[in-house]
Amino acid sequence: MRIVVLAGGIGGARFLRGLKQAAPDADITVIGNTGDDIHLFGLKICPDLDTVMYTLGGGINEEQGWGRTDETFAVKSELAEYGVGPEWFGLGDRDFATHIVRTQMLGAGYPLSAVTEALCARWQPGVRLLPMSDDRVETHVAVDVDGERKAVHFQEYWVRMRASVEARAVVPVGAEQAKPAPGVLEAIGSADIVLFPPSNPVVSIGTILAVPGIREAIADAGVPVVGLSPIVGDAPVRGMADKVLAAIGVEATATAVAQHYGSGLLDGWLVDTVDAAAVPDIESAGIRARAVPLMMTDLDASAAMAREALTLAGEVRA
Amino acid sequence: MRIVVLAGGIGGARFLRGLKQAAPDADITVIGNTGDDIHLFGLKICPDLDTVMYTLGGGINEEQGWGRTDETFAVKSELAEYGVGPEWFGLGDRDFATHIVRTQMLGAGYPLSAVTEALCARWQPGVRLLPMSDDRVETHVAVDVDGERKAVHFQEYWVRMRASVEARAVVPVGAEQAKPAPGVLEAIGSADIVLFPPSNPVVSIGTILAVPGIREAIADAGVPVVGLSPIVGDAPVRGMADKVLAAIGVEATATAVAQHYGSGLLDGWLVDTVDAAAVPDIESAGIRARAVPLMMTDLDASAAMAREALTLAGEVRA
């Protein structure tokens, strides 16, 4: 069974760990969001790719869900002594090594997809991890600060501002000119199932779908496309998805997110049991829906969710 | 009193610390060797500039004489996990921060002299530290390996091979095309005294003198030029200066090194008391010489050496 998964960071990575347990023999290709990539300290940082890689490779800081376990912060503390920031972006020493290797390889001319493959040679995530594109895409968020509208990098909005001001618009800068990375369209074209984990529908999965060719390839693949709602009981399970959903005019409900993807793209949608009442509405929009527990409290819970997604995929295929 | 000092790494840095104690009111400009600079992990590393900066700024590892105190090695250990080397070059986490800042600034278009000034804004070394040149100069050493002559970077010869094979030639690649960094010729032109610390006469001071214009400016400055022998009792005080002296056909003696600089450049030369017998030979070559203790065992010893150098400068001026 060939499964293609579009993934953001923490939610995508934890779902993937469950999927690997639920379908140990599956051939899994992950198309990772690179819209939240950022250049800091002259280094190229790919937070979502790294979160997937570290989580599946056993190097993740389990408590916070991102960054390395047993991390130290000597480099960052020294950079601050030089007055070099930003200080709001948490980069540990072990994590720095990843960015140093990546930046060195990119500088030597390797595309991000080749760099990611090289990094994964160490981590052995048990999936094929592809960046959505080798081209630079950078998600910017328009915010009003002191009465002036300005665009900030998504990381600045998310990490520094903690999404505390309203997002007026979310723009994946460069997406329109980006090409899918080598292997992306081929993986979708030969997939048996496409899954959308409970990742952010705007800045994670939405950004991946904004790369020309990817949405079309999924819609045209003729295979079940099943997603899991990141909204449970009208609030995001983690993160601040409601803020960026509002920016694109989508309500923060499991139903609205399903309708945002649309029946042209999505065949099946899992909502949490607390949102069971939404199932008929979603189904009337042409998307098969089921209500199941959607809290990834531990690996078994994530695996159960993955099994429900695969089951729903089987139903929509039939 | 304006003093210009040509400096390599450890020996130069320790001498400078003594000089600052011996002449606390002097205006000291250090022209630092950049021939042993190296690009590793995509980062620009300037070992000699950093050794001077850390030593005078209070951040040096006193025992080893280079690198940072209280250092950790998480980044290097992670790089090794990625299979990315070289492992023979010791870079600690705190040290990495310096190279990250430097590389980022160089990438943004600042010349090395401006970067060095920015780094020194933190360290406050109490001297003006100038790289000999903003242009890339890289000292290569020709060695015979398995019957084949090949050129290796100086750091590879020195650190990895530990100078264990004969150096056939020492070539400061790029020196002929390099220009002195802004301020270098001006500092020499307005100096009252020029000092050569007991640094390596080939790969440290020799490389600085190989940048067109620097040797001429010193010879033409019309002020006392006084050096301190790095060779004591026919052996280098530290390092492996004898190996690179042999490559340029100079004996590893205090006398031969003085003659190598020559009376056209050097006015005074301090040798260690164990080499007192060499004084007449050096003086007959037209260079005023004195025998004094030249072991920098502690700060007071280094300061005493600096005072002797300043005294000798006064004598040759008179």
XYZ file of C-alpha atoms in Angstrom, chain A residues 40-43 53-54 68 71-72 74-79 81-82 84-85 92-98 100-101 104 118-120 122-123, chain B residues 40-43 53-54 68 71-72 74-79 81-82 84-85 92-98 100-101 104 118-120 122-123:
68
model
C 18.363 32.915 10.600
C 22.012 33.512 11.446
C 22.815 32.880 7.789
C 21.464 29.346 8.117
C 12.543 13.841 10.698
C 13.357 14.117 14.399
C 15.999 17.906 19.846
C 19.299 19.834 23.982
C 21.741 22.532 25.105
C 25.466 27.326 24.161
C 25.480 28.625 20.580
C 22.307 30.649 21.000
C 23.507 32.118 24.265
C 26.795 33.126 22.626
C 24.997 34.655 19.653
C 26.337 37.872 23.694
C 27.269 39.176 20.251
C 22.885 38.713 17.279
C 19.282 37.587 17.337
C 19.582 24.388 20.372
C 23.124 23.220 19.755
C 22.158 19.832 18.347
C 19.578 21.471 16.128
C 22.177 23.961 14.892
C 24.228 21.082 13.505
C 21.333 20.091 11.243
C 24.798 23.885 9.416
C 24.861 20.686 7.367
C 26.574 23.867 3.662
C 21.027 13.172 3.053
C 19.842 14.264 6.495
C 17.329 11.414 6.558
C 21.116 9.519 9.427
C 17.645 9.652 10.970
C 34.738 24.306 7.405
C 31.083 23.303 7.576
C 30.341 26.249 5.291
C 31.662 28.625 7.941
C 40.417 38.297 20.453
C 39.535 35.587 22.984
C 36.846 29.142 24.399
C 33.490 24.943 26.090
C 31.056 22.198 25.059
C 27.366 19.322 21.057
C 27.428 20.778 17.545
C 30.611 18.987 16.541
C 29.352 15.706 17.932
C 26.088 16.086 15.993
C 27.962 16.951 12.799
C 26.584 11.858 13.581
C 25.713 13.223 10.142
C 30.161 15.540 8.334
C 33.749 16.301 9.224
C 33.310 24.002 20.348
C 29.759 25.295 20.624
C 30.732 28.751 21.897
C 33.350 29.015 19.194
C 30.792 28.027 16.549
C 28.743 31.099 17.447
C 31.680 33.338 16.491
C 28.271 31.800 12.525
C 28.218 35.543 13.164
C 26.583 35.709 8.257
C 32.067 43.982 15.122
C 33.208 40.838 16.945
C 35.698 42.889 18.965
C 31.834 42.374 22.281
C 35.276 41.234 23.393
